[in-house]
Coordinates of N, CA and C in Angstrom, one line a residue:
P268 N 1.5 26.5 -4.1 CA 2.0 25.9 -2.4 C 1.9 24.2 -3.1
R269 N 3.1 23.5 -2.1 CA 2.9 21.9 -2.2 C 2.4 21.8 -1.5
S270 N 2.0 20.2 -1.8 CA 0.4 19.8 -1.5 C 1.2 19.3 0.5
P271 N -0.1 19.3 0.7 CA 0.4 18.7 2.4 C 0.4 17.4 2.5
L272 N 0.0 17.0 1.4 CA -0.4 15.3 1.6 C 1.3 14.6 1.9
P273 N 0.5 13.2 2.5 CA 1.8 13.0 2.5 C 2.6 12.2 1.0
R274 N 3.8 12.4 0.8 CA 4.9 11.4 -0.3 C 3.9 10.3 -1.0
V275 N 3.6 9.3 -0.1 CA 3.0 8.2 -0.8 C 1.9 8.6 -2.1
L276 N 1.5 10.2 -1.4 CA 0.1 10.4 -2.5 C 1.1 11.5 -3.5
V277 N 1.8 12.3 -3.1 CA 2.3 13.6 -3.9 C 3.4 12.9 -5.1
D278 N 3.2 14.0 -5.8 CA 4.1 13.6 -7.1 C 5.8 13.5 -6.9
S279 N 6.3 12.2 -7.7 CA 7.7 12.7 -8.0 C 8.3 13.5 -9.2
N280 N 7.4 13.6 -10.5 CA 7.6 14.2 -11.3 C 8.1 15.7 -11.5
L281 N 8.6 16.3 -12.7 CA 9.2 17.6 -12.5 C 8.4 18.0 -12.8
N282 N 7.1 17.7 -13.9 CA 6.1 18.8 -14.2 C 5.3 19.3 -13.2
G283 N 5.4 18.6 -12.3 CA 4.1 19.3 -11.4 C 3.0 18.3 -11.8
V284 N 2.9 17.7 -12.5 CA 1.7 17.1 -12.4 C 1.8 15.3 -11.7
M285 N 0.5 15.3 -10.9 CA 1.0 13.6 -10.2 C 1.0 12.6 -10.9
G286 N 1.6 11.5 -11.1 CA 1.6 10.2 -11.2 C 0.6 8.9 -11.1
F287 N 1.5 8.0 -10.5 CA 0.7 6.9 -10.7 C -0.8 7.3 -9.7
W288 N -0.7 7.7 -8.8 CA -1.7 8.1 -7.9 C -3.0 8.3 -8.1
D289 N -2.9 9.1 -9.3 CA -3.8 9.9 -9.7 C -5.3 9.1 -10.7
A290 N -4.8 8.1 -10.7 CA -5.5 6.7 -11.6 C -6.1 5.8 -10.6
V291 N -5.6 6.3 -9.1 CA -6.3 5.0 -8.1 C -7.3 5.7 -7.2
P292 N -8.8 5.1 -7.6 CA -10.2 5.8 -7.1 C -10.0 6.0 -5.3
L293 N -10.6 6.9 -5.2 CA -10.9 7.3 -3.6 C -9.2 8.2 -3.4
V294 N -8.0 7.6 -3.7 CA -6.9 8.1 -3.3 C -6.5 9.7 -4.2
S295 N -6.8 9.1 -5.4 CA -7.1 10.8 -6.2 C -7.7 11.5 -5.4
Q296 N -9.2 11.4 -5.1 CA -10.3 12.2 -5.0 C -9.8 12.7 -3.5
A297 N -9.2 11.8 -2.4 CA -8.7 12.7 -1.3 C -7.4 13.4 -1.5
T298 N -6.6 13.1 -2.2 CA -5.5 14.0 -3.1 C -5.9 15.4 -3.4
S299 N -7.2 15.2 -4.4 CA -7.5 16.7 -4.4 C -8.2 17.1 -3.8
A300 N -8.9 16.6 -2.6 CA -9.5 17.3 -1.6 C -8.7 18.2 -0.6
V301 N -7.7 17.5 -0.5 CA -6.7 18.1 0.4 C -5.9 19.4 -0.1
Q302 N -5.5 19.2 -1.7 CA -5.1 20.3 -2.5 C -6.1 21.6 -2.4
A303 N -7.4 20.9 -2.6 CA -8.3 22.5 -2.4 C -8.4 22.8 -0.9
M304 N -8.4 22.3 -0.1 CA -8.4 22.5 1.3 C -6.8 23.6 1.7
S305 N -6.1 23.1 1.0 CA -4.7 23.8 1.3 C -4.3 25.1 0.0
G306 N -5.6 25.7 -0.9 CA -5.5 26.3 -1.5 C -5.3 26.2 -3.1
D307 N -4.6 24.8 -3.2 CA -4.2 24.6 -4.5 C -5.3 24.1 -5.4
M308 N -6.3 25.3 -5.8 CA -7.2 24.8 -6.9 C -6.8 24.2 -7.8
E309 N -5.6 24.8 -8.7 CA -5.5 24.4 -9.8 C -4.7 22.4 -10.0
G310 N -4.1 22.3 -8.6 CA -3.5 21.0 -8.2 C -4.9 20.4 -7.9
A311 N -6.0 20.6 -7.7 CA -6.6 19.7 -7.2 C -7.6 19.2 -8.4
R312 N -7.4 20.2 -9.5 CA -8.2 20.6 -10.8 C -7.6 19.3 -11.8
R313 N -6.1 19.3 -11.7 CA -5.4 18.6 -12.5 C -5.9 17.2 -12.3
T314 N -5.0 17.2 -10.7 CA -5.5 15.2 -10.0 C -6.9 15.3 -10.4
Q315 N -7.7 15.9 -10.9 CA -9.0 14.8 -11.2 C -8.9 14.8 -12.4
E316 N -8.5 15.8 -13.3 CA -8.4 15.6 -14.9 C -7.4 14.3 -15.3
N317 N -6.4 14.1 -14.3 CA -5.7 12.9 -14.8 C -6.3 11.5 -14.0
F318 N -7.1 11.6 -13.0 CA -8.0 10.5 -12.9 C -8.8 10.7 -14.1
S319 N -9.3 11.1 -14.8 CA -10.5 10.9 -15.5 C -10.1 10.0 -16.7
K320 N -8.6 10.6 -17.1 CA -8.0 10.1 -18.3 C -7.3 8.8 -18.3
R321 N -7.0 8.6 -16.8 CA -6.1 7.0 -16.5 C -6.4 6.4 -15.5
C322 N -7.8 6.7 -15.0 CA -8.3 5.3 -14.4 C -9.1 4.6 -15.6
P323 N -8.9 3.3 -15.6 CA -9.5 1.9 -16.5 C -10.9 2.5 -16.6
V324 N -11.4 2.2 -15.9 CA -13.2 2.3 -16.7 C -13.5 3.9 -16.9
V325 N -13.2 4.8 -16.0 CA -13.1 6.0 -16.1 C -13.4 6.4 -17.4
S326 N -11.7 6.6 -17.4 CA -10.7 7.0 -19.1 C -11.8 6.3 -20.6
Q327 N -12.0 5.6 -20.4 CA -12.9 4.8 -21.2 C -14.4 5.5 -21.2
A328 N -14.8 5.7 -20.4 CA -16.1 6.3 -20.3 C -15.9 7.9 -20.6
R329 N -15.2 8.6 -20.2 CA -14.6 9.9 -20.7 C -14.7 10.1 -22.0
S330 N -14.2 9.2 -22.7 CA -13.6 9.1 -24.1 C -14.9 8.7 -24.6
A331 N -15.8 8.1 -24.1 CA -16.9 7.7 -25.2 C -17.8 8.6 -25.2
V332 N -18.1 9.8 -24.3 CA -18.7 10.8 -24.6 C -18.0 12.0 -25.0
E333 N -16.5 12.3 -24.9 CA -15.7 13.2 -25.8 C -15.9 13.1 -27.4
A334 N -15.8 11.4 -27.6 CA -16.2 10.7 -28.9 C -17.3 11.4 -29.8
T335 N -18.5 11.9 -28.8 CA -19.6 12.4 -29.6 C -19.8 13.7 -30.0
Y336 N -18.7 14.6 -29.7 CA -18.5 16.0 -29.6 C -16.9 16.3 -30.5
D337 N -16.2 15.2 -30.0 CA -14.8 16.1 -29.9 C -14.0 14.9 -30.4
T338 N -14.2 14.1 -31.3 CA -13.0 13.0 -31.6 C -11.5 13.4 -31.2
A339 N -10.9 14.9 -31.6 CA -9.6 14.9 -30.9 C -9.4 14.6 -29.5
A340 N -10.5 15.3 -28.7 CA -10.0 14.9 -27.3 C -10.3 13.6 -26.9
A341 N -11.3 12.8 -27.3 CA -11.3 11.6 -27.2 C -9.9 11.0 -27.8
K342 N -9.7 11.1 -28.7 CA -8.0 10.7 -29.1 C -7.0 10.7 -28.0
K343 N -7.2 11.8 -27.2 CA -6.0 12.3 -26.4 C -6.1 11.6 -25.2
T344 N -7.6 11.6 -24.7 CA -7.6 10.7 -23.6 C -7.1 9.3 -24.0
Q345 N -7.8 8.6 -24.8 CA -7.3 7.5 -24.9 C -5.4 7.2 -25.1
E346 N -5.0 8.4 -25.9 CA -3.3 7.9 -25.6 C -3.0 8.3 -24.2
E347 N -3.8 9.1 -23.2 CA -2.9 9.5 -22.1 C -3.2 7.8 -21.2
F348 N -4.4 7.3 -21.6 CA -5.0 5.9 -20.7 C -3.1 4.9 -21.2
A349 N -3.4 4.7 -22.3 CA -2.2 4.0 -23.3 C -0.9 4.2 -23.1
Y350 N -0.5 5.5 -22.6 CA 0.7 5.4 -22.8 C 1.1 5.5 -21.1
N351 N 0.5 5.7 -20.3 CA 0.7 5.8 -18.7 C 0.2 4.7 -18.1
M352 N -0.5 4.0 -18.3 CA -1.1 2.7 -17.8 C -0.6 1.2 -17.6
P353 N 0.2 0.9 -16.2 CA 1.0 -0.8 -16.8 C 0.9 -1.3 -17.4
V354 N 1.1 -2.1 -18.3 CA 1.0 -3.4 -19.5 C 0.1 -2.5 -20.6
V355 N -0.8 -1.7 -20.2 CA -1.2 -1.2 -21.5 C -0.5 -0.6 -22.3
S356 N 0.7 0.5 -21.3 CA 2.0 0.9 -22.3 C 2.1 0.0 -22.6
Q357 N 3.3 -0.8 -22.2 CA 4.2 -1.9 -22.6 C 3.4 -2.7 -24.1
V358 N 1.9 -2.9 -24.2 CA 1.7 -3.4 -25.2 C 1.4 -2.3 -26.2
T359 N 1.3 -0.9 -26.1 CA 1.1 0.0 -27.2 C 2.3 0.1 -27.7
S360 N 3.2 0.3 -26.8 CA 4.8 0.5 -27.5 C 4.8 -0.8 -28.3
A361 N 4.9 -1.4 -27.7 CA 5.4 -3.1 -28.9 C 4.5 -2.9 -29.9
V362 N 3.3 -2.5 -30.0 CA 3.0 -2.6 -31.1 C 3.4 -1.5 -32.1
Y363 N 3.5 -0.4 -31.8 CA 4.8 0.8 -32.4 C 5.9 0.2 -32.8
A364 N 6.5 -0.3 -31.9 CA 7.8 -0.9 -32.6 C 7.4 -2.0 -33.4
A365 N 6.4 -2.6 -33.8 CA 6.4 -4.0 -34.6 C 6.0 -3.0 -35.8
R366 N 5.4 -2.1 -35.8 CA 5.6 -1.4 -37.1 C 6.1 -0.7 -37.5
G367 N 7.7 -0.6 -37.0 CA 8.9 -0.1 -37.5 C 8.7 1.3 -36.8
N368 N 8.1 1.8 -36.1 CA 8.2 3.5 -35.2 C 8.6 3.6 -33.8
N369 N 9.9 3.2 -34.2 CA 10.6 3.0 -32.8 C 10.6 4.2 -32.0
D370 N 10.6 5.3 -32.5 CA 10.8 6.9 -31.8 C 9.3 6.9 -30.9
K371 N 8.2 6.4 -31.6 CA 6.8 6.6 -31.0 C 7.1 5.4 -29.4
A372 N 7.6 4.2 -30.2 CA 7.7 3.5 -29.1 C 8.4 3.5 -27.5
K373 N 9.8 4.2 -28.2 CA 10.7 5.1 -27.3 C 9.7 5.9 -26.3
E374 N 9.4 6.6 -27.1 CA 8.3 8.4 -26.4 C 7.3 7.6 -26.1
I375 N 6.7 6.8 -25.6 CA 5.5 6.0 -24.9 C 6.5 5.4 -23.6
Q376 N 7.4 4.4 -23.4 CA 7.8 4.1 -22.8 C 9.0 5.4 -21.5
E377 N 8.9 6.1 -22.1 CA 9.5 7.4 -21.4 C 8.5 8.0 -20.9
T378 N 7.6 8.0 -21.6 CA 6.5 8.4 -20.8 C 6.0 8.1 -20.0
F379 N 5.8 6.8 -19.6 CA 5.1 5.5 -18.2 C 6.4 5.5 -17.4
A380 N 7.7 5.8 -18.1 CA 8.3 5.9 -16.9 C 8.6 7.0 -16.0
E381 N 8.3 8.2 -16.6 CA 8.2 9.4 -15.7 C 6.8 9.6 -14.9
T382 N 5.9 9.0 -15.7 CA 4.4 8.8 -14.8 C 4.7 8.0 -13.8
N383 N 5.3 7.1 -13.8 CA 5.0 5.9 -12.5 C 6.5 5.5 -12.2
E384 N 7.2 6.6 -11.7 CA 8.2 6.6 -10.8 C 8.2 6.2 -9.2
D385 N 6.9 7.0 -8.9 CA 6.2 7.2 -7.5 C 5.2 5.7 -7.3
A386 N 5.1 4.5 -8.5 CA 4.6 3.6 -8.4 C 5.2 2.5 -7.3
P387 N 4.2 2.1 -6.0 CA 5.4 1.2 -5.4 C 5.4 0.2 -5.9
L388 N 7.1 0.0 -5.9 CA 8.0 -1.4 -6.2 C 8.0 -1.3 -7.6
L389 N 7.1 -0.7 -8.2 CA 7.6 -0.6 -10.1 C 8.3 0.5 -10.0
G390 N 8.4 1.4 -9.5 CA 9.3 2.4 -9.3 C 10.7 2.0 -9.5
Y391 N 11.1 0.9 -8.7 CA 12.2 0.4 -8.7 C 13.1 -0.1 -10.0
G392 N 12.0 -1.0 -10.4 CA 12.0 -1.7 -12.1 C 12.7 -0.1 -12.6
I393 N 11.8 0.8 -12.8 CA 11.8 1.7 -13.7 C 13.4 2.1 -13.5
S394 N 13.6 2.3 -11.9 CA 15.0 2.9 -11.9 C 16.4 2.3 -12.3
A395 N 16.2 0.8 -12.0 CA 16.8 0.1 -12.6 C 17.0 0.4 -14.3
G396 N 16.0 0.3 -14.9 CA 15.9 1.0 -16.4 C 16.8 2.0 -16.8
Y397 N 17.0 3.2 -15.8 CA 17.2 4.5 -16.2 C 18.9 4.1 -15.8
G398 N 19.1 3.2 -14.7 CA 20.7 2.8 -14.6 C 21.1 2.3 -15.7
V399 N 20.7 1.0 -16.2 CA 21.0 0.0 -17.1 C 21.5 1.4 -18.7
A400 N 20.8 2.8 -18.5 CA 20.6 3.6 -19.9 C 22.1 4.5 -19.5
G401 N 22.5 4.4 -18.2 CA 23.6 5.1 -18.3 C 22.9 6.6 -17.5
D402 N 21.7 6.6 -17.1 CA 21.2 7.8 -16.6 C 20.8 7.7 -15.0
K403 N 22.6 8.3 -14.4 CA 22.3 8.2 -12.6 C 21.1 9.4 -12.0
N404 N 21.0 9.8 -12.5 CA 20.3 11.2 -12.4 C 18.6 10.7 -11.6
K405 N 17.8 10.1 -12.8 CA 16.8 10.2 -12.9 C 16.8 8.5 -12.5
A406 N 18.0 7.7 -12.7 CA 17.7 6.4 -11.9 C 17.5 6.9 -9.9
R407 N 18.3 7.7 -9.6 CA 18.0 8.0 -8.1 C 16.5 8.4 -7.6
R408 N 15.7 9.7 -8.8 CA 15.0 10.2 -8.5 C 13.8 9.1 -8.5
A409 N 13.5 8.0 -9.5 CA 13.2 7.6 -9.0 C 12.8 6.5 -8.0
A410 N 14.3 5.8 -7.7 CA 14.3 5.0 -6.2 C 14.0 6.2 -5.4
A411 N 14.2 7.1 -5.4 CA 13.7 8.2 -3.9 C 12.1 8.1 -4.3
A412 N 11.6 8.2 -5.4 CA 10.2 8.8 -5.1 C 9.2 6.8 -4.9
C413 N 10.1 5.8 -5.3 CA 9.4 4.6 -5.1 C 9.7 4.2 -3.2
T414 N 10.7 4.8 -3.1 CA 11.3 4.4 -1.7 C 10.1 4.8 -1.0
G415 N 9.8 6.0 -1.3 CA 8.7 6.9 -0.1 C 7.9 6.3 -0.1
S416 N 7.0 5.9 -1.5 CA 5.5 5.9 -1.9 C 5.5 4.3 -1.4
T417 N 6.2 3.2 -1.4 CA 6.6 1.8 -0.8 C 6.4 1.8 0.4
M418 N 7.1 2.2 1.2 CA 7.1 2.4 2.7 C 6.0 2.7 3.2
G419 N 5.0 3.7 2.7 CA 3.9 4.2 3.2 C 2.8 3.6 2.6
T420 N 3.2 2.9 1.8 CA 1.8 1.6 1.4 C 1.8 0.6 2.1
A421 N 3.3 -0.3 2.7 CA 3.4 -1.0 3.4 C 3.1 -0.4 4.4
A422 N 3.3 0.5 4.5 CA 2.6 0.2 6.7 C 1.1 0.8 6.0
G423 N 0.4 1.0 5.4 CA -0.9 0.8 5.4 C -1.8 -0.3 5.3
L424 N -0.7 -1.1 4.3 CA -1.0 -2.7 4.4 C -1.1 -3.5 5.6
A425 N -0.2 -3.2 6.4 CA 0.0 -3.5 7.7 C -1.3 -3.3 8.9
T426 N -1.9 -2.5 8.5 CA -3.0 -1.9 9.7 C -4.0 -3.1 9.8
G427 N -4.4 -4.0 8.5 CA -5.2 -5.0 9.0 C -5.3 -6.1 10.3
G428 N -6.4 -5.8 11.0 CA -7.4 -6.0 12.4 C -6.4 -4.8 13.5
M429 N -5.7 -4.0 12.9 CA -5.8 -2.9 14.1 C -6.9 -1.7 14.7
S430 N -6.8 -1.4 15.9 CA -7.5 -0.3 15.9 C -7.3 1.0 15.2
A431 N -8.1 2.0 15.7 CA -8.1 3.4 14.6 C -6.5 3.9 15.2
G432 N -6.6 4.0 16.2 CA -5.0 4.3 16.8 C -4.1 3.9 16.4
A433 N -3.9 2.8 16.3 CA -2.9 1.8 15.8 C -2.6 1.8 14.9
G434 N -3.7 1.9 14.0 CA -3.6 1.7 12.8 C -2.8 2.7 12.2
A435 N -3.7 4.0 12.5 CA -3.2 5.6 12.4 C -2.0 6.1 12.3
A436 N -1.6 5.2 13.7 CA 0.0 5.6 14.3 C 1.3 4.7 13.4
T437 N 0.8 3.7 13.0 CA 1.1 2.9 11.7 C 1.5 3.7 10.8
V438 N 0.3 4.1 10.0 CA 0.4 4.7 8.7 C 1.4 6.0 9.3
A439 N 1.2 6.8 10.2 CA 1.9 7.6 10.3 C 3.8 7.5 10.5
A440 N 3.7 6.8 10.8 CA 5.3 6.3 11.1 C 6.0 5.9 9.8
G441 N 5.1 5.4 9.0 CA 5.5 4.4 7.8 C 5.9 5.6 6.7
A442 N 4.7 6.5 6.7 CA 4.8 7.6 5.7 C 6.2 8.9 6.3
A443 N 6.0 8.8 7.2 CA 7.1 9.5 8.1 C 8.5 9.3 7.6
A444 N 8.6 7.6 7.7 CA 10.0 7.0 7.2 C 10.8 7.3 6.1
G445 N 9.3 7.1 5.3 CA 9.4 7.0 3.7 C 9.7 8.2 3.1
G446 N 8.9 9.3 3.8 CA 9.4 10.5 3.7 C 10.9 11.1 3.9
V447 N 11.4 10.4 4.8 CA 12.6 10.9 5.4 C 13.7 10.1 4.5
A448 N 13.7 8.9 4.1 CA 14.2 7.8 2.9 C 14.4 8.9 1.5
E449 N 13.6 9.3 1.1 CA 12.9 9.8 0.0 C 13.9 11.0 -0.2
R450 N 14.1 11.8 1.2 CA 14.5 12.9 1.2 C 16.4 12.6 1.3
G451 N 16.4 11.3 1.6 CA 18.1 11.0 2.1 C 18.5 10.7 0.6
I452 N 17.9 10.1 0.1 CA 18.5 9.9 -1.4 C 18.4 11.0 -2.2
N453 N 17.9 11.7 -1.9 CA 17.4 13.3 -3.3 C 19.1 13.9 -2.8
N454 N 19.6 13.8 -1.5 CA 20.6 14.3 -1.0 C 21.7 13.9 -1.9
T455 N 21.7 12.5 -2.6 CA 22.5 12.0 -3.6 C 22.7 12.4 -5.1
I456 N 21.8 12.9 -5.1 CA 21.6 13.8 -6.4 C 22.0 15.2 -6.4
A457 N 23.0 15.4 -7.1 CA 24.2 16.8 -7.2 C 23.4 17.8 -7.9
D458 N 22.5 17.6 -8.9 CA 21.7 18.1 -10.0 C 20.5 18.4 -9.1
E459 N 20.0 19.7 -8.3 CA 18.5 19.5 -7.6 C 17.3 19.6 -8.5
H460 N 17.9 20.1 -10.1 CA 16.8 19.9 -10.9 C 15.8 18.6 -11.0
Y461 N 16.7 17.4 -10.7 CA 16.5 15.9 -11.1 C 15.9 15.4 -9.2
R462 N 15.8 15.9 -8.3 CA 15.1 15.7 -7.3 C 13.5 15.6 -7.2
T463 N 13.0 15.0 -6.4 CA 12.1 14.8 -6.2 C 11.5 16.2 -6.0
A464 N 10.2 16.5 -5.8 CA 9.5 17.7 -5.1 C 9.8 17.9 -3.8
A465 N 9.9 16.8 -2.9 CA 10.3 16.6 -1.5 C 11.1 17.4 -1.1
G466 N 12.6 17.6 -2.3 CA 13.7 18.2 -2.0 C 14.8 17.3 -0.5
G467 N 15.7 17.8 -0.6 CA 16.7 16.8 -0.1 C 16.3 17.1 1.8
L468 N 17.1 16.1 2.2 CA 17.2 15.9 3.7 C 18.0 17.3 4.4
S469 N 17.1 18.3 5.1 CA 17.9 19.1 5.8 C 17.1 19.0 7.6
K470 N 18.2 20.4 8.1 CA 17.4 20.0 9.4 C 15.9 20.8 9.5
E471 N 15.4 21.2 8.4 CA 14.3 22.1 8.2 C 13.3 21.0 7.7
N472 N 13.8 20.4 6.5 CA 12.6 19.3 5.6 C 12.4 18.7 6.2
W473 N 13.3 17.9 7.1 CA 12.7 16.7 7.8 C 11.4 16.8 8.7
K474 N 11.6 18.1 8.9 CA 10.5 18.3 9.8 C 9.2 18.3 8.9
S475 N 9.1 18.4 7.6 CA 8.3 18.1 6.7 C 7.3 17.0 6.2
A476 N 8.4 16.0 6.4 CA 8.2 14.4 6.3 C 7.5 13.6 7.7
L477 N 7.4 14.8 9.0 CA 7.4 14.4 10.1 C 5.5 14.9 9.9
K478 N 5.4 16.0 9.3 CA 4.1 16.4 8.7 C 3.2 15.9 7.9
E479 N 4.0 15.2 7.0 CA 3.6 14.5 6.1 C 2.8 13.3 6.6
G480 N 3.6 12.4 7.5 CA 3.0 11.4 8.3 C 2.1 11.7 9.1
A481 N 1.9 12.7 10.0 CA 0.6 13.3 11.0 C -0.4 13.2 10.2
V482 N -0.5 14.2 8.8 CA -1.3 13.8 7.6 C -2.2 12.8 7.3
A483 N -0.9 11.4 7.0 CA -1.3 10.2 6.6 C -1.7 9.5 7.2
G484 N -1.7 9.5 8.6 CA -2.4 9.0 10.2 C -3.3 9.7 10.5
V485 N -4.0 11.1 9.9 CA -5.0 11.3 10.3 C -6.3 10.6 9.2
M486 N -5.4 10.7 7.8 CA -6.4 10.0 6.5 C -6.5 8.7 7.1
A487 N -6.0 8.0 7.7 CA -5.8 6.7 7.8 C -6.7 5.8 8.6
G488 N -7.3 7.1 9.8 CA -7.7 6.5 10.9 C -9.2 6.1 10.6
A489 N -9.8 7.1 9.8 CA -11.3 6.5 10.0 C -11.5 5.0 8.9
P490 N -11.1 5.3 7.7 CA -10.8 3.9 7.1 C -10.2 2.4 8.0
V491 N -9.3 2.9 8.9 CA -8.9 1.8 9.6 C -10.2 1.2 10.7
Q492 N -10.7 2.2 11.3 CA -11.7 2.1 12.4 C -13.0 1.3 11.9
A493 N -13.4 1.7 10.6 CA -14.4 1.1 9.9 C -14.2 -0.4 9.4
K494 N -12.8 -0.7 8.8 CA -12.8 -2.1 9.3 C -12.5 -2.7 10.5
Y495 N -11.8 -2.3 11.0 CA -11.7 -3.0 12.6 C -13.2 -3.0 12.8
T496 N -13.9 -1.8 13.0 CA -15.4 -2.4 14.2 C -15.9 -3.4 13.0
A497 N -16.1 -3.4 11.4 CA -16.8 -4.6 10.8 C -16.4 -5.9 11.4
K498 N -14.5 -5.7 11.6 CA -14.4 -7.4 12.0 C -14.7 -7.4 13.7
E499 N -15.1 -6.8 14.7 CA -15.4 -7.3 15.5 C -16.7 -7.1 15.1
K500 N -18.0 -6.6 14.5 CA -19.2 -7.0 14.3 C -19.5 -8.6 14.2
E501 N -18.3 -8.9 12.9 CA -18.7 -9.9 12.5 C -18.3 -11.3 13.4
K502 N -17.1 -11.4 14.4 CA -16.6 -11.9 15.2 C -17.7 -12.3 16.5
R503 N -18.8 -11.4 16.7 CA -19.7 -11.5 17.8 C -20.6 -12.0 17.2
A504 N -21.1 -11.9 15.9 CA -21.8 -12.5 15.2 C -21.8 -14.2 14.8
A505 N -20.3 -14.5 14.9 CA -19.9 -15.8 15.0 C -19.9 -16.2 16.5
E506 N -19.5 -15.3 17.5 CA -19.6 -15.8 18.7 C -21.1 -16.4 19.2
E507 N -22.2 -15.5 18.8 CA -23.5 -15.7 18.7 C -24.3 -16.1 18.4
A508 N -23.5 -16.9 17.0 CA -24.0 -18.0 16.4 C -24.1 -19.2 17.0
A509 N -22.9 -19.3 17.4 CA -22.0 -20.8 18.3 C -22.9 -20.6 19.3
A510 N -22.9 -19.6 20.0 CA -23.4 -20.1 21.2 C -25.0 -20.5 21.1
A511 N -26.0 -19.8 20.2 CA -27.2 -20.2 19.9 C -27.3 -21.4 19.3
S512 N -25.9 -22.3 18.7 CA -25.9 -23.6 18.3 C -26.1 -24.8 18.9
K513 N -25.5 -24.4 20.3 CA -25.4 -24.9 21.6 C -26.5 -25.1 22.2
E514 N -27.1 -24.2 22.3 CA -28.8 -24.3 23.3 C -29.7 -25.0 22.6

């Protein structure tokens, strides 16, 4: 079953393997937890496996351990990291190109593009690249995935200083709007095979965007409350210190 997580965390790739967000600590674990609770145990396992291969520090630790008993697995983990991580992927590709292996360099960048279509803002660059290459379907798919992700992320970043309720409402609205926008862009892709997993915008499907927004709001409530409480404590401490200095 498709994960009930907000689209900011859900994969845009056609193979069902999550992309950019799998490498982000805490986000990956939250994704995996919700997948497990919704009955998608295979998806939860896959999310954590991707995290262990793509997160910068964790992937290197995993590779080091694998090297002690399975050098092939260690090499595969290094390739997973090198092909999918921004900047690292481009450097790896450039090295292959410099050695004359242009096919491998192209393969690495194609892998990077498909994995990171849902990365906030970065996905628009990938979309532009597809457009220049003449692949309109992939360009629109990347734009759809990136729009949903970027709007949800922007809403999360805008919660600074808000209370838990206001922050949760902001995130919910942003995630829902991103989900609707993503589905709307999907509608411009005639070949449904190229659409993101969110599908097109229909009378029934737009409700899914609202549900995803609600889930995002609930997930955001706790950390926003913690941040808000910490700032309130700092404010009170500063006021008490100022009062004490006047005495």
